[in-house]
Tab-separated table of N, CA, C and O in Angstrom:
chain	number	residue	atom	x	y	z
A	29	UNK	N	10.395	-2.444	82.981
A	29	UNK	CA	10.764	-3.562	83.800
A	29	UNK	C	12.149	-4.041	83.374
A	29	UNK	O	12.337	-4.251	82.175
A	30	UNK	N	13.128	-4.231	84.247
A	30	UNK	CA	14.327	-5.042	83.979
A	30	UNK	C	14.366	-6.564	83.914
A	30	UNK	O	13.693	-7.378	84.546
A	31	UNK	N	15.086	-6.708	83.220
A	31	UNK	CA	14.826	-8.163	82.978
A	31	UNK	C	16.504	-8.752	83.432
A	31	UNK	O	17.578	-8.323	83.010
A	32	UNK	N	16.245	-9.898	84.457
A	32	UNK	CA	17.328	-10.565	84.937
A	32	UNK	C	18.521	-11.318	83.942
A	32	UNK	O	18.109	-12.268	83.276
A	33	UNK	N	20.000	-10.941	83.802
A	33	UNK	CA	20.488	-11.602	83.105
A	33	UNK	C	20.549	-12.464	83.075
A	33	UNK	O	20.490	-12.915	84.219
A	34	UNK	N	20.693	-13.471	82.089
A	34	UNK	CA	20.650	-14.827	82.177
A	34	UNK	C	22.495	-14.751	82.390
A	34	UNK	O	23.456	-14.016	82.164
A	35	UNK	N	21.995	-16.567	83.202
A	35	UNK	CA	23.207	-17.089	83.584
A	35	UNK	C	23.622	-17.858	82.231
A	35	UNK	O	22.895	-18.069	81.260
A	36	UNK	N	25.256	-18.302	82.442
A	36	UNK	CA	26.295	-18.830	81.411
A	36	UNK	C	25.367	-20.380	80.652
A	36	UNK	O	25.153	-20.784	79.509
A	37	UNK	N	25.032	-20.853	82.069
A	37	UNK	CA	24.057	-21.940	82.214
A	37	UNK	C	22.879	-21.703	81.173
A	37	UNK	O	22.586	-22.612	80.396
A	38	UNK	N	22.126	-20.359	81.147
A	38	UNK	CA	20.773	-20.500	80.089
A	38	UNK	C	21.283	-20.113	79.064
A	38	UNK	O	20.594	-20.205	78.047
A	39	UNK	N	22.493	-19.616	78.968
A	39	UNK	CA	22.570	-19.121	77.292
A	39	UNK	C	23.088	-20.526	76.766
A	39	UNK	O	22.440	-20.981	75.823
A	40	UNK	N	24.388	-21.452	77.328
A	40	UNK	CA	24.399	-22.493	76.741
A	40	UNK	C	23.026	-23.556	76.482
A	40	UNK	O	22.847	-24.388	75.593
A	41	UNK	N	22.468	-23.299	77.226
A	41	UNK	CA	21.007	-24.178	76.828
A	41	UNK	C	19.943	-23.592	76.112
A	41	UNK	O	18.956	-24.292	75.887
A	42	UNK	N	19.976	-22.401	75.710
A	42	UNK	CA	19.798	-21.639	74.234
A	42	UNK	C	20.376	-21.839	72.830
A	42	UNK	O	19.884	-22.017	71.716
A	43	UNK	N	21.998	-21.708	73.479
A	43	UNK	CA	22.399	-22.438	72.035
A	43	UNK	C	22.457	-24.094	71.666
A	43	UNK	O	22.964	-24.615	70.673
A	44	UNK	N	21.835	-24.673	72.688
A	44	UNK	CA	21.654	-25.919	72.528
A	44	UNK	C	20.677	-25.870	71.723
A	44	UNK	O	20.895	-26.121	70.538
A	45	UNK	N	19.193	-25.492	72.219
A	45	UNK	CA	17.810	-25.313	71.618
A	45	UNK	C	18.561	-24.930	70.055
A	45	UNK	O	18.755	-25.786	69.192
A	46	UNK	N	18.800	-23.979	69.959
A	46	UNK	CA	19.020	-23.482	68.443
A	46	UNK	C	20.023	-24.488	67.844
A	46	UNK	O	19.368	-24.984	66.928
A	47	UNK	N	20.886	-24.905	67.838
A	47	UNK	CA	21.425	-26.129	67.471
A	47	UNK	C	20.233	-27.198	67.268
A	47	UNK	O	19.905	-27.585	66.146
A	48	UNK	N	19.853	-27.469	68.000
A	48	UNK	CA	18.630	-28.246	67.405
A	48	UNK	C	17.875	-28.682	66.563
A	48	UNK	O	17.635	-29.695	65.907
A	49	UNK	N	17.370	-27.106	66.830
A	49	UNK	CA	16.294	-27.016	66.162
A	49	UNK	C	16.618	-26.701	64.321
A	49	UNK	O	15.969	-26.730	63.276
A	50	UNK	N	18.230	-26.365	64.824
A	50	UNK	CA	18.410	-25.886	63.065
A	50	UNK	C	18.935	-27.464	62.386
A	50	UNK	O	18.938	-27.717	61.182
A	51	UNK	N	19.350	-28.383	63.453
A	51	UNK	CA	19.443	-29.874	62.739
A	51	UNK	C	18.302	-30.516	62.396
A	51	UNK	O	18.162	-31.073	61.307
A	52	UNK	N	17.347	-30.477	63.373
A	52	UNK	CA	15.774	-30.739	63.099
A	52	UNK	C	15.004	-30.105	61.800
A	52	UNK	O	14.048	-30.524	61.147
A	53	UNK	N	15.617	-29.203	61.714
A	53	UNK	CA	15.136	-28.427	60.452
A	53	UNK	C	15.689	-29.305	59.185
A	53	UNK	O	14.860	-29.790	58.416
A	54	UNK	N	16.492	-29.424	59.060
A	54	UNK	CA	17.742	-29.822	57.955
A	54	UNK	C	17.490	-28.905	56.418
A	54	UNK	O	17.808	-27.718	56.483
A	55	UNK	N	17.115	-29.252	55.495
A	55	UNK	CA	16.762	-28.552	54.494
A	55	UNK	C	15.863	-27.951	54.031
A	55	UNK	O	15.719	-27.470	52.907
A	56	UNK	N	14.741	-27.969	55.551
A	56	UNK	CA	13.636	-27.177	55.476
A	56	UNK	C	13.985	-25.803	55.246
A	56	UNK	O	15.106	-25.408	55.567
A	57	UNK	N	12.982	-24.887	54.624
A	57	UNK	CA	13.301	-22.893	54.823
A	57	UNK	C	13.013	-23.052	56.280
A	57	UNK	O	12.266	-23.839	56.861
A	58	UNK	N	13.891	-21.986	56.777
A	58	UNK	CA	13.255	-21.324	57.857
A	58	UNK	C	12.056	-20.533	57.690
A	58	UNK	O	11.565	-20.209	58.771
A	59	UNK	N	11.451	-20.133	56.697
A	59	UNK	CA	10.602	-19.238	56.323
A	59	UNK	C	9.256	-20.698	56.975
A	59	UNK	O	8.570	-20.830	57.988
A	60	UNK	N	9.498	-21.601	55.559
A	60	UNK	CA	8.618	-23.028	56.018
A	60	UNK	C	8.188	-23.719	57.095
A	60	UNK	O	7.070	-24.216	57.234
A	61	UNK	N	9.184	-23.746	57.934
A	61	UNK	CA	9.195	-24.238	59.532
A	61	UNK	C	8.261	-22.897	60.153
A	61	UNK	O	7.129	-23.044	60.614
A	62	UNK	N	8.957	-21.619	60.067
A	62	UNK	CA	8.594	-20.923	60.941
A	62	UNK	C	6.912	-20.887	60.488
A	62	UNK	O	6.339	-21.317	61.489
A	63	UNK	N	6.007	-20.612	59.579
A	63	UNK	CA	4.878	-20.459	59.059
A	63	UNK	C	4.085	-21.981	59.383
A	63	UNK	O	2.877	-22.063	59.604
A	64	UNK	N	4.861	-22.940	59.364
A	64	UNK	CA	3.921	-24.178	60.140
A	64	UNK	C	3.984	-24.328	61.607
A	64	UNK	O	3.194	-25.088	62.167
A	65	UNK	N	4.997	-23.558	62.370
A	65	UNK	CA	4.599	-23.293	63.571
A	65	UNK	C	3.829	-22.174	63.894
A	65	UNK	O	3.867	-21.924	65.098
A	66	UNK	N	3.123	-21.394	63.209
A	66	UNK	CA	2.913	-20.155	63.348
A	66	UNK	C	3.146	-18.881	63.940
A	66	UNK	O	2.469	-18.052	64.547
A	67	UNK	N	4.583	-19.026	63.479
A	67	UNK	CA	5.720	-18.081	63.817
A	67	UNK	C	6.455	-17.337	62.433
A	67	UNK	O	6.640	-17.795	61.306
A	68	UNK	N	6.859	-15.712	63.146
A	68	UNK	CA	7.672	-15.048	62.005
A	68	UNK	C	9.034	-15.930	61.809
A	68	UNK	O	9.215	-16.806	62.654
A	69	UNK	N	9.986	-15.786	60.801
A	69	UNK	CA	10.967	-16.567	60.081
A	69	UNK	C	11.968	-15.496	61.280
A	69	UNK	O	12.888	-16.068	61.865
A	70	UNK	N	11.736	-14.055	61.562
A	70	UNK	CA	12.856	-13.571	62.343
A	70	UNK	C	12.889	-14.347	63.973
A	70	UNK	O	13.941	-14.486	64.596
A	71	UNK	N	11.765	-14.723	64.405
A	71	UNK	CA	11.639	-15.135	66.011
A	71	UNK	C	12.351	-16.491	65.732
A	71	UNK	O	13.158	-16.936	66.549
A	72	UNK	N	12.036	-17.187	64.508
A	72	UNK	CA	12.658	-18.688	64.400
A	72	UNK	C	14.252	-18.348	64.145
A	72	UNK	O	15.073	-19.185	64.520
A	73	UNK	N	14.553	-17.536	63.722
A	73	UNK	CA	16.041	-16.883	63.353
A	73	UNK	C	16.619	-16.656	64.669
A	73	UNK	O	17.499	-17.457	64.986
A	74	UNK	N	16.319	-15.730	65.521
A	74	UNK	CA	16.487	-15.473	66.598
A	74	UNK	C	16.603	-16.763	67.742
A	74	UNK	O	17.575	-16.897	68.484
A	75	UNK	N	15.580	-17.550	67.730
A	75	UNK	CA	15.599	-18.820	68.719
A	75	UNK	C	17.135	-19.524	67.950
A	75	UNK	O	18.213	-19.589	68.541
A	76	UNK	N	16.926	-19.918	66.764
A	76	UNK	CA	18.341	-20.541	66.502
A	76	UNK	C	19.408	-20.168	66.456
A	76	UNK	O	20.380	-20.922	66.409
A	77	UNK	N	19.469	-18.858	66.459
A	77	UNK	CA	21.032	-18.278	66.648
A	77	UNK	C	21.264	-17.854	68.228
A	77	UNK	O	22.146	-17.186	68.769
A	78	UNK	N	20.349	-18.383	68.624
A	78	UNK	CA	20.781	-17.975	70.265
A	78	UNK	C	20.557	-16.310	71.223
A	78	UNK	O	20.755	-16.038	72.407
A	79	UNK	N	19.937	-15.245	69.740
A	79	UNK	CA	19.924	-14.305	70.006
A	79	UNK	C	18.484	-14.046	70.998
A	79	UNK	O	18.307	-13.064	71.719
A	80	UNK	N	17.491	-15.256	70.808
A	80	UNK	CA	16.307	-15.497	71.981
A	80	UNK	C	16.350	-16.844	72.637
A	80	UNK	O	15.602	-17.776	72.342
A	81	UNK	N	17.493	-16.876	73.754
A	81	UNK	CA	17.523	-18.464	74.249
A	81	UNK	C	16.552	-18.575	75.209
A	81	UNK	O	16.654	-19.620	75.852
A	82	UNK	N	15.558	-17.793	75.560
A	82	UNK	CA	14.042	-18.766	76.411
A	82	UNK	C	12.983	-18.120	76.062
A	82	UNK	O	12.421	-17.204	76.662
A	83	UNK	N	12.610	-18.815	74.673
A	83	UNK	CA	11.778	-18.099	73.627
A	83	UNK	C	10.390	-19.059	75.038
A	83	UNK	O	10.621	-19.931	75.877
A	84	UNK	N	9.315	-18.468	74.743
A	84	UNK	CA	7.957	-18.520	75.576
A	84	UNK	C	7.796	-20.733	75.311
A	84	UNK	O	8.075	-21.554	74.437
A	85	UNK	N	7.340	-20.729	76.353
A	85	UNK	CA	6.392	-22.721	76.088
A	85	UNK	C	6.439	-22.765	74.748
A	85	UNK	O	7.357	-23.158	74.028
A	86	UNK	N	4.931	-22.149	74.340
A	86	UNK	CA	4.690	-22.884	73.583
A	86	UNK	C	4.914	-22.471	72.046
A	86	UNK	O	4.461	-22.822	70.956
A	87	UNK	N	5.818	-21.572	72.514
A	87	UNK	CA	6.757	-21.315	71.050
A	87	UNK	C	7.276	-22.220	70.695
A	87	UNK	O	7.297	-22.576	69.516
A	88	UNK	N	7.989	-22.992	71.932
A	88	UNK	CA	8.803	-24.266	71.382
A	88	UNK	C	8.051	-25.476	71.464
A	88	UNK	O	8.612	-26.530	71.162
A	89	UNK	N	6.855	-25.472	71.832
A	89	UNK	CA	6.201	-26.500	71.744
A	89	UNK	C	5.413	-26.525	70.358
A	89	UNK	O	5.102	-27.561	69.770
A	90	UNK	N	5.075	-24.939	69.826
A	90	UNK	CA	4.640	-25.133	68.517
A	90	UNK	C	5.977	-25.574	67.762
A	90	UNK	O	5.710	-26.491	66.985
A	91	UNK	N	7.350	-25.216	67.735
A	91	UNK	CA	8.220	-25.675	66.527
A	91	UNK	C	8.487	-27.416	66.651
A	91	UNK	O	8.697	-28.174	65.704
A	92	UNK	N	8.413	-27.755	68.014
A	92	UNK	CA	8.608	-29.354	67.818
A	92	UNK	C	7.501	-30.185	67.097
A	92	UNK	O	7.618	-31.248	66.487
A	93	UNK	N	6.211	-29.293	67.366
A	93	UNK	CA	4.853	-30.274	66.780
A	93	UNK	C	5.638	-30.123	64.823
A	93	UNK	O	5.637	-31.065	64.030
A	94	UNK	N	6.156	-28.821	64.546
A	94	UNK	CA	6.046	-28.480	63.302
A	94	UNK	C	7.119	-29.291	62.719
A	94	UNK	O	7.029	-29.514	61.511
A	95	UNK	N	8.257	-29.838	63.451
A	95	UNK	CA	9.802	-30.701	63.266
A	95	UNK	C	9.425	-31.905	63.554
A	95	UNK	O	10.300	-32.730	63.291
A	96	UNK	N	8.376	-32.383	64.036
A	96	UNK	CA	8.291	-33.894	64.468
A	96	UNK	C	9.196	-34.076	65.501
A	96	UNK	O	9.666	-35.210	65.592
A	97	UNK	N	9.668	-32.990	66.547
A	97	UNK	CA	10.008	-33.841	67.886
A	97	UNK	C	9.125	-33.689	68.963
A	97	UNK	O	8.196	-32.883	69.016
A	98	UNK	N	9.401	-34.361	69.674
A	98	UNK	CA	8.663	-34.130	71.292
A	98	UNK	C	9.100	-33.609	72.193
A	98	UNK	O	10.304	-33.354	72.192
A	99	UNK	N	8.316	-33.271	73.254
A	99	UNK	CA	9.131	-31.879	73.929
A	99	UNK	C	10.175	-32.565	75.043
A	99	UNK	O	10.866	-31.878	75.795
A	100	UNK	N	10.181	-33.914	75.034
A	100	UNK	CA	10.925	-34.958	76.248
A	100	UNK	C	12.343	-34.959	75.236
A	100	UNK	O	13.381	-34.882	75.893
A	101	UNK	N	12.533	-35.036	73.693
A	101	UNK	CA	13.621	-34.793	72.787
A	101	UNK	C	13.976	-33.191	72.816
A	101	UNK	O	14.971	-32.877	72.162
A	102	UNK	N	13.472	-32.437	73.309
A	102	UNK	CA	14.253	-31.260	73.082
A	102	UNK	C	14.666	-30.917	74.199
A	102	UNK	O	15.621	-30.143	74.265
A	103	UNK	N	14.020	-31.429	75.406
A	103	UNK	CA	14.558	-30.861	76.766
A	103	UNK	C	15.744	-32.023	77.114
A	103	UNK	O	16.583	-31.602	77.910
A	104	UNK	N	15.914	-33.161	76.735
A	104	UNK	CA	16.827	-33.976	76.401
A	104	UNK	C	18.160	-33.356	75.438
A	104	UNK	O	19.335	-33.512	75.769
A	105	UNK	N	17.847	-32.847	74.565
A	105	UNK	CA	18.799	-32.523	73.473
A	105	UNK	C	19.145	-30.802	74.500
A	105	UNK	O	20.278	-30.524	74.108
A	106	UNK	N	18.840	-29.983	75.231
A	106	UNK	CA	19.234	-28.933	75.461
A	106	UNK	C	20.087	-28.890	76.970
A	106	UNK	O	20.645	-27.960	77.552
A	107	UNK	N	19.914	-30.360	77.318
A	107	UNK	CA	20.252	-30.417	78.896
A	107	UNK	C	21.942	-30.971	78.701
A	107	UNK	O	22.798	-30.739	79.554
A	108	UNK	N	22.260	-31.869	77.189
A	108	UNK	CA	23.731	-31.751	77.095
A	108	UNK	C	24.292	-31.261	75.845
A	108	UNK	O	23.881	-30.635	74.867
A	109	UNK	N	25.357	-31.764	76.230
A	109	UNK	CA	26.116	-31.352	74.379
A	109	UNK	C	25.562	-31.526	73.345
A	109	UNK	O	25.451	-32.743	73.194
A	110	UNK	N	25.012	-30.834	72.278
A	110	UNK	CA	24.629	-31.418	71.007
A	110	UNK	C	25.240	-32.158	70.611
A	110	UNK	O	25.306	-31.779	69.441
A	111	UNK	N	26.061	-33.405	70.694
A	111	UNK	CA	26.688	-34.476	70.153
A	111	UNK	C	25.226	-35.207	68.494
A	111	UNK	O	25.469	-35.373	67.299
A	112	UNK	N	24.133	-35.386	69.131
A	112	UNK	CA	23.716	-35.453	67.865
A	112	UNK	C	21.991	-35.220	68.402
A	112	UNK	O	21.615	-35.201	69.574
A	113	UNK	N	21.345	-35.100	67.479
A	113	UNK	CA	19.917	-34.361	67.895
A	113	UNK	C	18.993	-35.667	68.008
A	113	UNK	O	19.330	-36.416	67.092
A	114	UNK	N	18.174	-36.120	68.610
A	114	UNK	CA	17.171	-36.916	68.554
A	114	UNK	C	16.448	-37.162	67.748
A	114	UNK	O	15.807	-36.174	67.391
A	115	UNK	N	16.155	-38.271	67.122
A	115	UNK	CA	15.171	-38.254	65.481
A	115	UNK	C	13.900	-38.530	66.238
A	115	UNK	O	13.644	-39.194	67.242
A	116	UNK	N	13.164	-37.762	65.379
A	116	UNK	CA	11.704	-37.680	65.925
A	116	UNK	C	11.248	-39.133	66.465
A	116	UNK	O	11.764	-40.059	65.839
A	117	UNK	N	10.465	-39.466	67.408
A	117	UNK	CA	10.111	-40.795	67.910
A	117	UNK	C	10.733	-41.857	68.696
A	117	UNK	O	10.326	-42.952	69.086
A	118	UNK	N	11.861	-41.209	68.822
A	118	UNK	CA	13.221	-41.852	69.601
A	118	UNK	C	13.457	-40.956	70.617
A	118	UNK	O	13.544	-39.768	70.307
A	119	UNK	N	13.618	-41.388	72.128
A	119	UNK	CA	13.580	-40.753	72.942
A	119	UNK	C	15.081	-41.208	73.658
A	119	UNK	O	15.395	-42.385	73.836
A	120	UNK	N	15.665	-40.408	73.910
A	120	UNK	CA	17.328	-40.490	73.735
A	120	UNK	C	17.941	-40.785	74.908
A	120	UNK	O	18.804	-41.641	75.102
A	121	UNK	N	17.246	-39.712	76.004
A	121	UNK	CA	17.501	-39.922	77.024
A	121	UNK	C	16.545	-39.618	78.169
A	121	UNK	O	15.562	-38.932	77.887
A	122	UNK	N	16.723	-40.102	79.625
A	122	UNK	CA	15.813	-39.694	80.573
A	122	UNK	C	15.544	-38.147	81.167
A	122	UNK	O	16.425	-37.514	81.749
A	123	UNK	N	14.686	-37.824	81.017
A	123	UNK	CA	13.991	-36.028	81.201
A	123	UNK	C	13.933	-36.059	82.638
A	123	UNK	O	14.138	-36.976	83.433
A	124	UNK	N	13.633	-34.940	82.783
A	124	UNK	CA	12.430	-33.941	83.999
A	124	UNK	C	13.504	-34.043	85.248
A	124	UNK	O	12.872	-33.698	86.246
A	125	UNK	N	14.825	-34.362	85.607
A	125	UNK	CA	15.565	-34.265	86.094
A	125	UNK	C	16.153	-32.650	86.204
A	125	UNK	O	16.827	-32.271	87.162
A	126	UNK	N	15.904	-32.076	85.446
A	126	UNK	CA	16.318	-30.366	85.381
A	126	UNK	C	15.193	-29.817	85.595
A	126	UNK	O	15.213	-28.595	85.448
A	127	UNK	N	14.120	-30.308	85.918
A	127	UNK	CA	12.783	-29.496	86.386
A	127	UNK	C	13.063	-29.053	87.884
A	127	UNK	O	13.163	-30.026	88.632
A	128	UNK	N	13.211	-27.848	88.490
A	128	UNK	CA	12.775	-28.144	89.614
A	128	UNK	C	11.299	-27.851	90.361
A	128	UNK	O	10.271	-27.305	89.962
A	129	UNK	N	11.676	-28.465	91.617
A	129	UNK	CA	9.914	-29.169	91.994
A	129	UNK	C	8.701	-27.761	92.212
A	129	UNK	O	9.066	-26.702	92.724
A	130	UNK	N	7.684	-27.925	91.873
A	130	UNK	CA	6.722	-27.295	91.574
A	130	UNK	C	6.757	-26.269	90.134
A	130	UNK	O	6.012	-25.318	89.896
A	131	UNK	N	7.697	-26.726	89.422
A	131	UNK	CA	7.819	-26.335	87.883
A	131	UNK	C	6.253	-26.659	86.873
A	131	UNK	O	6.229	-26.396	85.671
């Protein structure tokens, strides 16, 4: 099966996600993070360097439970500039505006 290239559009919102998620991390191992989401340390490597920018749901829904964000802070934090990442429990900005309808 071929798989559709992604547009300029999903890779920057890949390296958003991975920006993120590697500030969310801060001095955690990646080894640590990745094993409390129950994920290999290479797929968590890969999501943050951008080399997997639309890693599956609930891949990223397991690393936010494992970082303490919510998934309204990461789809927030990937929709602009990483200017600065959302601290867990603080909701930064308004979501679901990049959903489109029947998503």
């Amino acid at each position: 099966m071929v798989r559709t290239p992604l547009t300029p559009e999903e890779r920057l919102r890949g390296e958003r996600l991975g920006a993120l998620l590697r500030e969310a991390r801060g001095a955690r191992s990646m080894v640590a993070v990745a094993a409390s989401a129950g994920l290999s340390a290479e797929t968590l490597r890969k999501i943050e360097t951008g080399r997997a920018p639309t890693p599956a749901f609930f891949t990223v829904a397991a690393l936010a439970a494992a970082l303490g964000l919510s998934l309204d802070q990461i789809l927030a934090g990937c929709a602009r500039e990483p200017d600065t990442v959302p601290e867990a429990g603080h909701d930064s900005a308004p979501v679901g505006y990049l959903l489109p309808l029947g998503a």
